[in-house]
Short mmCIF file of C-alpha atoms and ligand atoms in Angstrom, two decimals:
data_model
loop_
_atom_site.label_atom_id
_atom_site.label_comp_id
_atom_site.label_asym_id
_atom_site.label_seq_id
_atom_site.Cartn_x
_atom_site.Cartn_y
_atom_site.Cartn_z
CA MET J 1 12.82 7.23 -38.90
CA ALA J 2 14.80 5.95 -35.94
CA PRO J 3 13.00 5.91 -32.56
CA ALA J 4 15.02 8.87 -31.23
CA GLU J 5 14.09 10.93 -34.31
CA ILE J 6 10.39 10.24 -33.80
CA VAL J 7 10.67 11.21 -30.13
CA ALA J 8 12.52 14.40 -31.12
CA GLN J 9 9.72 15.34 -33.56
CA VAL J 10 7.05 14.84 -30.89
CA THR J 11 9.13 16.83 -28.37
CA ASP J 12 9.76 19.66 -30.85
CA SER J 13 6.06 19.89 -31.70
CA GLY J 14 5.41 21.08 -28.14
CA LEU J 15 2.58 18.51 -27.72
CA ARG J 16 1.47 18.26 -24.09
CA GLY J 17 -0.75 15.57 -22.64
CA ARG J 18 -4.43 16.26 -23.20
CA GLY J 19 -5.60 14.03 -20.33
CA GLY J 20 -5.29 16.78 -17.75
CA ALA J 21 -1.80 17.33 -16.45
CA GLY J 22 -0.36 18.84 -19.65
CA PHE J 23 2.94 16.97 -19.34
CA PRO J 24 5.15 17.15 -22.48
CA THR J 25 4.47 13.98 -24.48
CA GLY J 26 7.94 13.81 -26.05
CA ILE J 27 9.65 13.83 -22.65
CA LYS J 28 7.45 10.97 -21.46
CA TRP J 29 8.28 8.97 -24.58
CA LYS J 30 12.00 9.70 -24.21
CA THR J 31 11.98 8.38 -20.65
CA VAL J 32 10.44 5.10 -21.85
CA LEU J 33 12.81 4.91 -24.83
CA ASP J 34 15.82 5.42 -22.50
CA THR J 35 14.61 2.88 -19.92
CA ALA J 36 15.79 -0.67 -20.51
CA GLY J 37 13.15 -3.39 -20.47
CA ASP J 38 12.39 -6.71 -22.17
CA ARG J 39 8.78 -5.64 -22.45
CA LYS J 40 7.38 -2.14 -22.72
CA TYR J 41 3.79 -1.01 -23.14
CA ILE J 42 1.73 1.79 -24.68
CA VAL J 43 -1.43 2.41 -22.68
CA CYS J 44 -4.10 4.70 -24.03
CA ASN J 45 -6.22 6.39 -21.38
CA ALA J 46 -9.74 6.38 -22.81
CA ASP J 47 -11.52 6.55 -19.46
CA GLU J 48 -12.76 10.09 -20.23
CA GLY J 49 -14.44 10.69 -16.88
CA ASP J 50 -14.47 14.51 -16.77
CA SER J 51 -17.87 16.18 -16.73
CA GLY J 52 -18.89 17.65 -20.07
CA THR J 53 -16.18 15.89 -22.07
CA PHE J 54 -16.60 13.73 -25.14
CA ALA J 55 -13.60 14.48 -27.38
CA ASP J 56 -12.04 11.04 -26.86
CA ARG J 57 -15.34 9.36 -27.68
CA MET J 58 -15.70 11.35 -30.90
CA ILE J 59 -12.18 10.40 -32.02
CA MET J 60 -12.71 6.70 -31.25
CA GLU J 61 -16.14 6.53 -32.88
CA GLY J 62 -15.33 8.82 -35.80
CA ASP J 63 -11.69 8.12 -36.68
CA PRO J 64 -10.44 5.06 -34.76
CA PHE J 65 -7.51 4.56 -37.15
CA VAL J 66 -5.87 7.86 -36.17
CA LEU J 67 -5.61 6.56 -32.60
CA ILE J 68 -4.33 3.15 -33.74
CA GLU J 69 -1.73 4.93 -35.90
CA GLY J 70 -0.66 7.13 -32.97
CA MET J 71 -0.26 4.09 -30.74
CA VAL J 72 1.78 2.20 -33.34
CA ILE J 73 4.06 5.23 -33.77
CA ALA J 74 4.43 5.45 -29.96
CA GLY J 75 5.37 1.76 -29.92
CA ILE J 76 8.01 2.13 -32.63
CA ALA J 77 9.36 5.29 -30.93
CA THR J 78 9.81 3.69 -27.52
CA GLY J 79 10.43 0.01 -28.26
CA ALA J 80 7.02 -1.18 -27.04
CA ARG J 81 5.42 -4.08 -28.88
CA LYS J 82 2.07 -4.13 -27.12
CA GLY J 83 -0.63 -1.56 -26.51
CA PHE J 84 -3.87 -1.38 -24.55
CA VAL J 85 -6.76 1.04 -24.82
CA TYR J 86 -8.47 1.38 -21.44
CA LEU J 87 -11.95 2.36 -22.58
CA ARG J 88 -14.79 3.26 -20.25
CA SER J 89 -17.75 0.84 -20.21
CA GLU J 90 -20.15 3.76 -20.68
CA TYR J 91 -18.96 4.05 -24.31
CA PRO J 92 -20.43 0.93 -26.00
CA HIS J 93 -20.26 2.42 -29.51
CA ALA J 94 -16.61 3.43 -29.09
CA ILE J 95 -15.78 -0.06 -27.77
CA ALA J 96 -17.45 -1.69 -30.80
CA THR J 97 -15.83 0.69 -33.30
CA MET J 98 -12.34 0.42 -31.80
CA THR J 99 -12.58 -3.39 -31.60
CA GLU J 100 -13.58 -3.63 -35.26
CA ALA J 101 -10.90 -1.11 -36.30
CA VAL J 102 -8.18 -3.12 -34.51
CA GLU J 103 -9.31 -6.24 -36.44
CA ILE J 104 -9.19 -4.35 -39.74
CA ALA J 105 -5.72 -2.92 -38.93
CA ARG J 106 -4.48 -6.38 -38.03
CA LYS J 107 -5.76 -7.85 -41.32
CA ALA J 108 -4.16 -4.95 -43.22
CA GLY J 109 -0.78 -5.68 -41.65
CA ILE J 110 -0.68 -2.39 -39.74
CA LEU J 111 -0.75 -4.35 -36.48
CA GLY J 112 1.04 -7.62 -35.90
CA VAL J 113 4.51 -9.15 -36.02
CA SER J 114 5.63 -6.86 -38.83
CA VAL J 115 4.07 -3.40 -38.92
CA LEU J 116 3.60 -2.57 -42.63
CA GLY J 117 6.28 -5.13 -43.50
CA SER J 118 8.89 -3.47 -41.26
CA ALA J 119 11.04 -5.04 -38.55
CA HIS J 120 8.74 -3.58 -35.87
CA ALA J 121 6.11 -5.68 -34.13
CA PHE J 122 3.13 -4.00 -32.50
CA ASP J 123 -0.28 -5.28 -31.51
CA MET J 124 -3.00 -3.91 -29.29
CA GLU J 125 -6.12 -4.81 -27.32
CA ILE J 126 -9.20 -2.95 -26.16
CA ARG J 127 -9.94 -3.32 -22.43
CA THR J 128 -13.10 -2.07 -20.77
CA GLY J 129 -13.09 -0.10 -17.52
CA ALA J 130 -15.71 -0.69 -14.86
CA GLY J 131 -16.95 2.81 -14.17
CA ALA J 132 -14.76 4.50 -11.57
CA TYR J 133 -13.61 8.09 -12.05
CA VAL J 134 -10.37 7.38 -10.21
CA CYS J 135 -9.49 4.66 -12.74
CA GLY J 136 -8.72 7.54 -15.12
CA GLU J 137 -5.78 8.38 -12.86
CA GLU J 138 -2.88 6.72 -14.57
CA THR J 139 -1.61 4.47 -11.77
CA ALA J 140 -5.10 3.37 -10.67
CA LEU J 141 -5.74 2.64 -14.36
CA LEU J 142 -2.64 0.42 -14.49
CA ASN J 143 -3.83 -1.51 -11.43
CA SER J 144 -7.26 -1.94 -13.00
CA LEU J 145 -5.66 -3.10 -16.27
CA GLU J 146 -3.68 -5.67 -14.29
CA GLY J 147 -6.95 -6.99 -12.88
CA LYS J 148 -6.46 -5.43 -9.45
CA ARG J 149 -8.59 -2.96 -7.51
CA GLY J 150 -8.34 0.52 -9.04
CA ILE J 151 -6.32 2.14 -6.29
CA VAL J 152 -3.71 4.85 -6.82
CA ARG J 153 -0.01 3.91 -6.65
CA ALA J 154 2.54 6.16 -4.95
CA LYS J 155 5.06 7.82 -7.30
CA PRO J 156 7.97 7.23 -7.73
CA PRO J 157 8.38 4.90 -9.50
CA LEU J 158 6.95 6.69 -12.53
CA PRO J 159 4.95 4.53 -14.94
CA ALA J 160 7.60 5.41 -17.56
CA HIS J 161 10.07 3.42 -15.42
CA LYS J 162 7.80 0.83 -13.82
CA GLY J 163 4.28 0.88 -15.18
CA LEU J 164 2.09 -1.94 -16.46
CA PHE J 165 3.27 -5.25 -14.94
CA ASN J 166 6.29 -3.28 -13.66
CA CYS J 167 7.51 -2.60 -17.20
CA PRO J 168 8.35 0.80 -18.74
CA THR J 169 5.02 2.21 -19.94
CA VAL J 170 3.80 5.20 -21.90
CA ILE J 171 0.37 6.29 -20.69
CA ASN J 172 -1.25 8.90 -22.88
CA ASN J 173 -4.70 10.28 -23.41
CA VAL J 174 -6.60 9.50 -26.64
CA ILE J 175 -6.17 13.04 -28.01
CA SER J 176 -2.43 13.11 -27.21
CA LEU J 177 -1.87 9.90 -29.19
CA ALA J 178 -4.28 10.89 -31.97
CA SER J 179 -2.34 14.15 -32.43
CA VAL J 180 0.88 12.31 -33.31
CA PRO J 181 0.05 11.24 -36.92
CA VAL J 182 -0.43 14.84 -38.07
CA ILE J 183 2.83 15.83 -36.38
CA MET J 184 4.69 13.06 -38.22
CA ASP J 185 2.91 13.85 -41.48
CA ARG J 186 3.26 17.65 -41.51
CA GLY J 187 6.26 18.07 -39.19
CA ALA J 188 6.80 19.44 -35.69
CA ALA J 189 7.03 23.06 -36.92
CA PHE J 190 3.57 22.83 -38.57
CA TYR J 191 1.95 21.69 -35.32
CA LYS J 192 3.92 24.10 -33.17
CA ASP J 193 2.80 27.00 -35.32
CA PHE J 194 -0.66 26.80 -33.71
CA GLY J 195 -1.20 28.01 -30.16
CA MET J 196 0.39 30.43 -27.72
CA GLY J 197 3.15 30.39 -25.10
CA ARG J 198 3.94 26.85 -24.00
CA SER J 199 0.49 25.63 -25.14
CA ARG J 200 1.14 24.53 -28.70
CA GLY J 201 -1.11 22.98 -31.31
CA THR J 202 -4.85 22.64 -31.26
CA ILE J 203 -7.25 21.61 -28.53
CA PRO J 204 -10.74 20.13 -28.91
CA ILE J 205 -12.78 22.31 -26.58
CA GLN J 206 -16.00 20.69 -25.42
CA ILE J 207 -18.78 23.09 -24.39
CA ALA J 208 -21.63 21.60 -22.38
CA GLY J 209 -24.13 22.38 -19.65
CA ASN J 210 -26.51 25.33 -19.92
CA VAL J 211 -25.23 26.64 -23.27
CA LYS J 212 -26.97 27.54 -26.51
CA HIS J 213 -24.50 25.98 -28.96
CA GLY J 214 -22.93 23.04 -27.16
CA GLY J 215 -20.46 20.81 -28.97
CA LEU J 216 -16.86 20.19 -29.78
CA TYR J 217 -14.73 22.94 -31.32
CA GLU J 218 -11.16 22.22 -32.27
CA THR J 219 -9.13 25.39 -32.25
CA ALA J 220 -5.61 26.61 -31.55
CA PHE J 221 -4.85 27.51 -27.92
CA GLY J 222 -5.25 31.20 -27.13
CA LEU J 223 -8.95 32.03 -27.56
CA THR J 224 -10.28 33.80 -24.48
CA LEU J 225 -12.87 32.13 -22.28
CA GLY J 226 -15.31 34.90 -23.26
CA GLU J 227 -14.83 34.19 -26.98
CA ILE J 228 -15.48 30.49 -26.34
CA ILE J 229 -18.58 30.97 -24.19
CA ASP J 230 -20.20 34.00 -25.80
CA THR J 231 -19.10 33.88 -29.44
CA ILE J 232 -18.88 30.13 -30.05
CA GLY J 233 -21.27 28.90 -27.36
CA GLY J 234 -23.74 31.76 -27.84
CA GLY J 235 -24.38 32.19 -24.09
CA THR J 236 -26.80 30.09 -22.06
CA ALA J 237 -29.59 27.92 -23.45
CA THR J 238 -32.00 29.49 -20.98
CA GLY J 239 -31.12 32.98 -22.24
CA ARG J 240 -30.23 34.07 -18.70
CA PRO J 241 -26.83 35.63 -17.89
CA VAL J 242 -23.84 33.28 -17.52
CA LYS J 243 -22.93 33.11 -13.85
CA ALA J 244 -20.02 30.69 -13.91
CA VAL J 245 -18.23 28.16 -16.07
CA GLN J 246 -16.40 25.15 -14.74
CA VAL J 247 -13.36 24.37 -16.84
CA GLY J 248 -11.44 21.08 -16.66
CA GLY J 249 -13.96 18.63 -15.25
CA PRO J 250 -15.11 18.04 -11.68
CA LEU J 251 -11.70 19.07 -10.31
CA GLY J 252 -11.60 22.31 -12.28
CA ALA J 253 -12.21 25.81 -10.96
CA TYR J 254 -15.35 27.88 -11.49
CA PHE J 255 -14.63 31.03 -13.48
CA PRO J 256 -16.86 34.11 -13.12
CA ARG J 257 -17.47 36.50 -16.01
CA ALA J 258 -14.81 38.82 -14.53
CA LEU J 259 -12.18 36.26 -15.62
CA PHE J 260 -13.52 35.71 -19.14
CA ASP J 261 -10.49 37.53 -20.59
CA THR J 262 -8.33 34.51 -19.60
CA PRO J 263 -6.79 32.94 -22.72
CA PHE J 264 -7.18 29.18 -23.16
CA ASP J 265 -3.62 28.31 -22.20
CA TYR J 266 -2.26 25.95 -19.53
CA GLU J 267 -0.18 28.61 -17.77
CA ALA J 268 -2.81 31.39 -17.97
CA PHE J 269 -5.37 29.11 -16.33
CA ALA J 270 -2.93 28.00 -13.63
CA ALA J 271 -2.18 31.67 -12.87
CA LYS J 272 -5.91 32.13 -12.12
CA ASP J 273 -5.99 29.05 -9.85
CA GLY J 274 -7.68 27.00 -12.54
CA LEU J 275 -6.87 24.26 -14.97
CA ILE J 276 -7.66 23.32 -18.55
CA GLY J 277 -7.73 19.60 -17.85
CA HIS J 278 -9.31 17.71 -20.75
CA ALA J 279 -10.77 20.99 -22.06
CA GLY J 280 -14.36 20.41 -20.99
CA ILE J 281 -16.38 23.53 -20.13
CA VAL J 282 -19.70 23.36 -18.28
CA VAL J 283 -21.81 26.53 -18.34
CA PHE J 284 -24.13 27.68 -15.51
CA ASP J 285 -26.63 30.54 -15.56
CA ASP J 286 -27.42 32.97 -12.73
CA THR J 287 -29.76 30.52 -11.00
CA ALA J 288 -26.81 28.28 -10.00
CA ASP J 289 -26.07 28.10 -6.29
CA MET J 290 -22.31 28.00 -5.95
CA LEU J 291 -22.37 26.76 -2.36
CA LYS J 292 -24.29 23.73 -3.64
CA GLN J 293 -21.65 23.31 -6.36
CA ALA J 294 -18.87 23.47 -3.75
CA ARG J 295 -20.67 20.85 -1.68
CA PHE J 296 -21.09 18.73 -4.81
CA ALA J 297 -17.31 18.85 -5.46
CA MET J 298 -16.65 17.49 -1.97
CA GLU J 299 -19.39 14.87 -2.31
CA PHE J 300 -18.04 13.74 -5.68
CA CYS J 301 -14.58 13.36 -4.15
CA ALA J 302 -16.00 11.37 -1.22
CA ILE J 303 -17.83 9.01 -3.58
CA GLU J 304 -14.97 8.57 -6.04
CA SER J 305 -12.03 8.55 -3.59
CA CYS J 306 -9.94 5.38 -3.83
CA GLY J 307 -9.50 5.61 -0.07
CA LYS J 308 -5.72 5.32 0.01
CA CYS J 309 -4.85 8.64 1.68
CA THR J 310 -6.46 10.41 4.63
CA PRO J 311 -6.87 14.01 3.38
CA CYS J 312 -9.01 12.84 0.46
CA ARG J 313 -10.81 9.89 2.07
CA ILE J 314 -11.83 11.67 5.27
CA GLY J 315 -11.38 15.31 4.27
CA SER J 316 -13.98 15.10 1.51
CA THR J 317 -16.65 13.81 3.90
CA ARG J 318 -15.79 16.52 6.46
CA GLY J 319 -15.99 18.98 3.55
CA VAL J 320 -19.57 17.95 2.76
CA GLU J 321 -20.53 18.34 6.43
CA THR J 322 -18.87 21.76 6.67
CA ALA J 323 -20.59 23.00 3.49
CA ASP J 324 -23.91 21.83 4.97
CA LYS J 325 -23.24 23.80 8.15
CA ILE J 326 -22.55 26.94 6.11
CA ALA J 327 -25.79 26.37 4.18
CA MET J 328 -27.70 26.00 7.44
CA GLY J 329 -26.15 29.21 8.79
CA ILE J 330 -24.34 27.42 11.62
CA GLU J 331 -21.35 29.60 12.58
CA PRO J 332 -20.79 30.52 8.91
CA GLU J 333 -17.57 32.53 9.32
CA LYS J 334 -15.95 29.84 11.47
CA ASN J 335 -17.02 27.11 9.07
CA LYS J 336 -15.82 29.02 6.01
CA ALA J 337 -12.39 29.32 7.67
CA LEU J 338 -12.53 25.61 8.46
CA LEU J 339 -13.42 24.76 4.84
CA THR J 340 -10.45 26.86 3.63
CA ASP J 341 -8.15 25.10 6.07
CA LEU J 342 -9.47 21.71 4.97
CA CYS J 343 -8.96 22.63 1.31
CA ASN J 344 -5.32 23.49 2.03
CA THR J 345 -4.82 20.15 3.78
CA MET J 346 -6.36 18.28 0.84
CA LYS J 347 -4.44 20.34 -1.73
CA PHE J 348 -1.03 19.81 -0.18
CA GLY J 349 -1.52 16.46 1.56
CA SER J 350 -3.31 14.26 -0.98
CA LEU J 351 -1.49 11.54 -2.86
CA CYS J 352 -3.11 12.21 -6.24
CA ALA J 353 -4.99 14.97 -8.01
CA LEU J 354 -8.46 13.70 -7.05
CA GLY J 355 -8.02 14.86 -3.46
CA GLY J 356 -5.43 17.47 -4.45
CA PHE J 357 -7.62 19.34 -6.95
CA THR J 358 -11.06 19.02 -5.33
CA PRO J 359 -10.21 22.27 -3.47
CA TYR J 360 -10.13 24.13 -6.82
CA PRO J 361 -13.89 24.08 -7.47
CA VAL J 362 -14.56 24.59 -3.75
CA MET J 363 -12.23 27.56 -3.26
CA SER J 364 -13.09 29.21 -6.58
CA ALA J 365 -16.80 29.00 -5.71
CA MET J 366 -16.10 30.53 -2.30
CA ASN J 367 -13.74 33.25 -3.57
CA HIS J 368 -15.63 34.34 -6.69
CA PHE J 369 -19.18 33.98 -5.39
CA PRO J 370 -19.04 35.02 -1.70
CA ASP J 371 -22.72 36.01 -1.71
CA ASP J 372 -23.73 32.36 -2.15
CA PHE J 373 -21.81 31.48 1.02
CA ARG J 374 -23.74 33.91 3.22
CA PRO J 375 -26.57 32.56 5.33
CA THR J 376 -30.00 33.36 3.92
CA PRO J 377 -31.91 36.17 5.74
CA LEU J 378 -34.36 33.53 7.00
CA VAL J 379 -31.59 31.62 8.76
CA GLU J 380 -30.03 34.84 10.06
CA ALA J 381 -33.37 35.78 11.59
CA ALA J 382 -33.62 32.37 13.23
CA GLU J 383 -30.10 32.83 14.72
C1 FMN U 401 -8.80 11.41 -10.64
C2 FMN U 401 -8.16 11.50 -11.98
C3 FMN U 401 -8.87 11.13 -13.12
C4 FMN U 401 -8.26 11.18 -14.37
N1 FMN U 401 -9.01 10.82 -15.45
C5 FMN U 401 -8.43 10.83 -16.68
C6 FMN U 401 -9.16 10.40 -17.83
O1 FMN U 401 -10.33 10.04 -17.74
N2 FMN U 401 -8.53 10.43 -19.03
C7 FMN U 401 -7.21 10.84 -19.16
O2 FMN U 401 -6.68 10.82 -20.26
N3 FMN U 401 -6.50 11.26 -18.09
C8 FMN U 401 -7.06 11.25 -16.86
N4 FMN U 401 -6.34 11.65 -15.77
C9 FMN U 401 -4.92 12.03 -15.99
C10 FMN U 401 -4.03 10.79 -15.99
O3 FMN U 401 -3.65 10.51 -14.65
C11 FMN U 401 -2.74 11.02 -16.79
O4 FMN U 401 -2.16 12.24 -16.44
C12 FMN U 401 -2.95 10.99 -18.29
O5 FMN U 401 -3.58 9.81 -18.69
C13 FMN U 401 -1.62 11.08 -18.99
O6 FMN U 401 -1.80 11.20 -20.38
P1 FMN U 401 -1.42 12.55 -21.15
O7 FMN U 401 -0.02 12.90 -20.74
O8 FMN U 401 -1.52 12.21 -22.59
O9 FMN U 401 -2.40 13.57 -20.72
C14 FMN U 401 -6.91 11.63 -14.50
C15 FMN U 401 -6.22 12.03 -13.36
C16 FMN U 401 -6.83 11.97 -12.12
C17 FMN U 401 -6.06 12.40 -10.93
S1 SF4 U 402 -6.18 11.63 -3.25
FE1 SF4 U 402 -8.01 10.31 -3.04
S2 SF4 U 402 -8.09 9.15 -4.93
FE2 SF4 U 402 -6.01 10.01 -4.75
S3 SF4 U 402 -4.79 8.47 -3.68
FE3 SF4 U 402 -5.63 9.77 -2.08
S4 SF4 U 402 -7.55 8.73 -1.50
FE4 SF4 U 402 -6.96 7.90 -3.48
#
């Protein structure tokens, strides 16, 4: 197939990026295909930093060749001859398996100057990250891959225009790339047949935290949150009632049971001020303190912030302090209003989604669990 035909298949399949943002993969590939460049790159984002997620790891350890195949197809589709897998250092088994698989693919003539005897050249390398959550953000990842500090780049330019070493670059998550072989094998219509709305295909949902049957469940989009938590997950491991689930990693919103009828779909989650992200779900029982979780979101952001923009760098630290004041019962109403104001500043003023989405867990905790944000009777008495 010609590159444009491959890109059309991927576009028609409805595949959207599984790394978090849900951007249509075919459109990203088309931009790189249409951008002139002596060198182009395929970068696989295997940083998998979201809490409770392990789908990328399972693909790389269990079926490394499906990822290699997806990357080679991406290379042929866009005119890239070189690929990198940016793999987190915390995954030693995945690093070993991928490294060995690349060697085997090279010896088998799948990688190299002539992919399976064709006129296409494509080779790839495994690179190890150094343990920063922000290096999963695509532009910080590119800087890290170039040997620089993992700091976020302003967009534009998009990586598809000027990415790795300023060359047109496809950056895709492991699952996005690993989904391509089945699309090429069975056709776009086959893949598109799964799912609902604009969320097509299947998604490996990872259930973790305080849950009876944790694990990875690949299913079509469209199951409700309740079906996932209660039917598949079997409720909490402690046997206590589920209080909240955090969907989409540390930047994802907390959903109360009242929202368990939400279908697993990018748009449905966005409509409830949440996100699917990399499809990790962390379950909490009724002993969870949601004010503590809100504070944790701000603290996580403060620790992981790359420091480039003010709302995230400074706002997150002020957020921790404000949450502490609420916990101590110091002017709770005023401080709750201040925390809301701060969240809006971070949401609309941050350069990337680390600062921009930290308000989601904070605000969802505050909105859905207001009782946890009231001062304890002991503190009230002291006031
Ligand atoms: C703070 C932060 C961390 C991220 N971490 C990851 C990650 O670990 N893995 C990933 O695939 N995408 C991650 N992303 C999303 C990437 O920036 C990017 O959208 C993704 O790699 C694009 O691939 P996709 O279109 O296939 O999803 C992160 C984004 C942000 C803002
Ligand atoms: S939001 Fe945070 S992580 Fe993102 S660019 Fe700004 S300081 Fe860096």
